[in-house]
XYZ file of C-alpha atoms in Angstrom:
288
model
C -147.002 119.990 188.522
C -148.862 121.041 191.463
C -149.922 119.218 194.040
C -153.584 117.748 193.339
C -156.830 118.658 195.132
C -160.380 116.543 195.664
C -164.176 118.411 195.595
C -166.208 117.151 198.142
C -168.226 114.497 196.254
C -172.038 115.842 197.389
C -175.368 113.963 198.409
C -176.385 115.050 195.124
C -173.278 112.665 192.904
C -174.325 110.261 195.755
C -177.801 109.834 194.916
C -177.250 108.507 191.237
C -175.613 105.266 193.134
C -177.154 102.235 195.260
C -176.417 102.699 199.220
C -173.756 99.300 198.367
C -172.045 101.488 195.357
C -172.084 104.778 197.883
C -170.442 102.347 200.783
C -167.566 101.902 198.226
C -167.266 104.984 197.350
C -166.756 106.787 200.344
C -164.398 103.419 200.722
C -161.731 105.174 197.813
C -162.844 108.970 199.062
C -161.479 107.794 202.529
C -157.808 106.261 201.128
C -157.101 109.506 199.220
C -157.340 112.115 202.532
C -155.139 109.209 204.495
C -152.036 109.063 200.818
C -148.966 110.918 200.898
C -148.457 113.313 199.109
C -147.861 111.993 195.367
C -146.361 115.138 193.706
C -143.072 114.601 190.797
C -141.504 115.733 194.080
C -142.208 113.736 196.457
C -142.608 110.746 194.220
C -139.290 111.481 193.181
C -136.856 111.888 197.056
C -139.329 109.070 198.278
C -139.644 106.640 196.132
C -138.486 107.042 192.384
C -136.763 104.862 190.384
C -133.325 107.329 190.809
C -130.340 106.393 188.906
C -127.874 108.855 188.040
C -127.990 109.638 184.961
C -131.022 109.882 184.151
C -132.217 112.769 186.804
C -133.368 116.217 186.348
C -132.557 118.849 187.754
C -136.675 119.797 187.761
C -137.639 116.702 189.635
C -135.406 114.029 190.229
C -136.563 111.759 187.125
C -137.523 112.979 183.350
C -141.097 113.927 183.070
C -141.903 109.915 181.058
C -141.261 107.928 184.165
C -144.321 109.196 185.295
C -147.793 107.867 184.026
C -151.595 108.731 185.010
C -154.689 106.123 184.322
C -158.441 107.120 184.966
C -159.939 103.746 186.388
C -164.314 104.811 185.634
C -166.606 103.071 187.320
C -170.060 103.772 186.590
C -173.286 102.059 188.129
C -175.248 99.544 185.847
C -177.703 97.530 187.804
C -176.879 98.201 190.989
C -173.070 97.032 189.764
C -170.104 98.867 189.372
C -168.529 98.470 186.751
C -165.264 99.975 184.541
C -164.391 101.514 181.577
C -161.036 99.695 179.568
C -160.137 99.083 176.444
C -158.754 97.145 173.962
C -154.735 99.034 172.977
C -154.479 99.311 168.918
C -152.664 96.673 167.729
C -150.436 98.587 165.541
C -148.844 100.737 168.841
C -145.064 99.701 169.649
C -145.662 98.811 173.152
C -148.991 96.093 174.836
C -150.297 95.751 171.110
C -153.665 94.055 171.393
C -153.976 94.428 175.405
C -156.810 95.678 177.764
C -155.549 98.740 178.974
C -157.139 101.511 181.548
C -157.152 105.133 179.772
C -154.214 106.772 181.017
C -150.432 107.065 179.486
C -147.378 109.308 180.271
C -147.170 112.423 181.890
C -147.005 115.917 179.469
C -145.442 118.578 180.439
C -148.245 120.728 180.208
C -150.018 118.185 182.785
C -151.069 120.012 186.065
C -151.444 116.954 187.915
C -151.378 113.205 186.892
C -155.713 114.269 187.678
C -154.868 115.981 184.539
C -153.142 113.145 182.327
C -155.459 110.813 182.868
C -157.938 113.190 182.050
C -155.939 114.486 178.634
C -155.480 110.997 177.657
C -159.324 109.295 178.640
C -160.011 112.935 175.719
C -157.653 111.771 173.533
C -158.092 108.002 173.338
C -161.659 107.801 173.308
C -163.403 110.507 173.003
C -164.450 111.003 177.564
C -165.561 114.961 177.452
C -163.007 117.408 179.785
C -164.495 118.720 182.982
C -167.974 116.995 182.592
C -170.299 117.901 185.188
C -170.883 114.092 184.879
C -167.286 112.506 186.433
C -166.110 113.218 189.208
C -162.473 111.955 190.361
C -162.564 110.382 193.932
C -159.260 109.035 194.334
C -156.121 108.784 193.649
C -154.418 105.800 195.207
C -152.011 104.388 195.563
C -148.363 104.671 192.424
C -147.924 101.088 191.280
C -144.499 100.714 188.974
C -144.915 99.547 185.091
C -143.047 96.448 183.871
C -141.199 98.594 182.347
C -139.924 101.397 185.651
C -141.942 103.701 184.906
C -144.895 105.416 187.927
C -148.238 104.701 187.070
C -151.118 106.682 189.255
C -154.390 105.476 189.878
C -157.060 108.363 189.731
C -160.890 106.852 190.311
C -163.719 108.748 189.219
C -167.295 108.033 189.032
C -169.768 108.390 186.255
C -173.202 110.128 186.881
C -175.165 109.529 183.131
C -173.956 106.326 182.155
C -175.227 106.764 179.121
C -172.105 109.189 178.364
C -170.037 105.554 177.033
C -171.975 105.464 174.627
C -171.174 109.116 173.128
C -167.303 108.004 173.327
C -165.251 106.785 170.271
C -162.398 105.879 170.144
C -158.820 106.588 169.101
C -158.144 104.174 166.029
C -154.518 104.911 165.858
C -154.016 104.024 169.668
C -157.999 102.011 170.635
C -158.746 98.970 168.973
C -162.275 98.516 172.159
C -164.050 99.718 174.207
C -165.281 97.936 176.861
C -166.799 97.475 180.672
C -166.289 95.286 183.497
C -167.514 94.586 186.547
C -165.524 96.179 188.853
C -165.949 93.323 191.783
C -164.967 90.243 189.245
C -161.607 90.965 189.766
C -162.136 90.199 193.389
C -164.976 87.075 192.758
C -163.699 85.451 188.797
C -167.401 84.236 188.744
C -169.361 86.835 189.553
C -168.685 87.351 185.418
C -170.564 83.901 184.597
C -173.314 86.219 183.446
C -171.322 89.056 181.285
C -171.063 87.798 177.119
C -168.245 86.720 177.045
C -165.275 85.704 174.839
C -165.702 82.527 173.687
C -162.570 79.345 175.228
C -159.872 78.695 172.516
C -160.337 81.736 171.433
C -157.614 84.649 170.585
C -159.130 87.223 173.585
C -158.995 83.735 175.704
C -156.416 81.348 174.658
C -156.445 79.186 178.227
C -158.680 76.198 179.108
C -160.007 77.792 181.968
C -163.505 79.085 182.500
C -162.697 82.705 184.239
C -159.156 83.186 185.378
C -156.307 82.478 184.765
C -152.962 83.187 186.897
C -149.187 82.476 186.200
C -145.436 82.858 188.580
C -142.506 84.360 186.583
C -139.125 86.351 187.296
C -139.121 90.193 186.028
C -135.775 91.129 185.069
C -136.778 94.022 183.582
C -137.280 94.366 188.203
C -134.085 92.884 189.323
C -135.446 89.443 188.709
C -138.445 90.127 190.816
C -141.209 87.151 191.513
C -144.976 88.216 190.437
C -147.708 87.481 189.585
C -149.719 88.111 186.724
C -153.790 87.854 186.939
C -155.529 87.491 183.900
C -160.312 88.013 183.727
C -161.732 86.772 180.223
C -163.871 89.538 179.430
C -166.169 90.787 176.374
C -162.628 92.055 174.962
C -159.284 91.084 175.567
C -158.082 89.493 178.493
C -157.725 91.945 182.038
C -154.212 91.726 182.966
C -151.041 92.175 184.208
C -151.110 96.092 185.842
C -154.756 96.697 184.656
C -155.281 93.590 186.153
C -153.158 94.888 189.432
C -154.628 98.099 189.590
C -157.965 97.134 189.201
C -157.925 94.498 192.236
C -156.353 97.082 194.149
C -159.336 99.434 193.325
C -162.144 97.003 194.202
C -160.154 95.635 197.145
C -160.943 99.213 198.578
C -164.451 100.454 197.792
C -165.723 96.639 198.530
C -163.357 96.283 201.792
C -162.551 92.849 200.748
C -160.035 90.516 199.286
C -159.575 88.228 196.799
C -161.481 84.470 196.073
C -157.630 83.709 195.436
C -154.019 83.354 196.364
C -152.789 87.723 194.906
C -149.331 87.164 194.970
C -146.393 84.615 194.537
C -143.961 83.566 196.776
C -141.504 86.432 198.332
C -143.568 88.687 195.311
C -143.107 92.429 197.517
C -146.373 93.427 197.570
C -146.878 97.969 197.829
C -144.871 100.486 195.980
C -142.675 101.375 198.905
C -141.834 97.728 199.556
C -140.258 97.226 195.896
C -138.802 101.293 194.949
C -136.796 101.223 197.728
C -135.633 98.124 196.976
C -135.139 99.768 193.280
C -133.845 102.939 194.674
C -131.301 100.153 197.299
C -130.030 98.226 194.048
C -131.046 95.342 196.347
C -132.686 92.194 194.794
C -136.515 92.214 194.556
C -137.018 88.762 195.539
C -137.472 87.560 199.226
C -136.092 85.256 200.026
C -138.838 82.351 201.568
C -137.247 79.648 204.001
């Protein structure tokens, strides 16, 4: 797998967006330029989830321990929105849950960017090499509850009508929908959306827009974790998907959430979590 290169975003591309959205895009572009090398070898040596029986000679990890997701942003009525899916209920893992297009790295993928776009093509028919889609950022990795290193790839869509051409792959995706990106920082922004009913299967909570809970995650060495859930027009936006969108929105809008993001003692960064896993240390910070 080769290192990725983010193409330059031209003024002509930015003209498709409002001045506010342009500033968001520029912040995301700047973040990628300031980020460390995210090649497989670097991930494996510095951050990877190395275990003696899993290390491969080529990368230090089996490819299945890496994945990428696509955070596709577009503008509607001056607001940046993000493309999301509801996973098919027939899937073995996370059935019926909200997801970003994406999946595990294949041997044929030249980069994490290629993984994200390939998966988006397979899941929702997002065209490959489209002149209407432009990569703007590759953000800090995250680690899923199954110890998968997930790389978020952020892209912008300059022709929103393309979304009407998408078609869900029925075996993987039950629904395609979108959500305001800023609403993961301030859930009240979603009030104007056509949201699912409170108490329904898709929002089985009494609160109107946002629900949260703290728990210990045994599979990640008893790490404390705060689960965020956002009401949407389809399935709840929660878990890793919510975490990745919060991360993206914080950078794009240069703003923190209107709520407390982390549980007491929760490790916050990829470096902290992966270093703890590598060193075999507990993933809970003891607080006094």
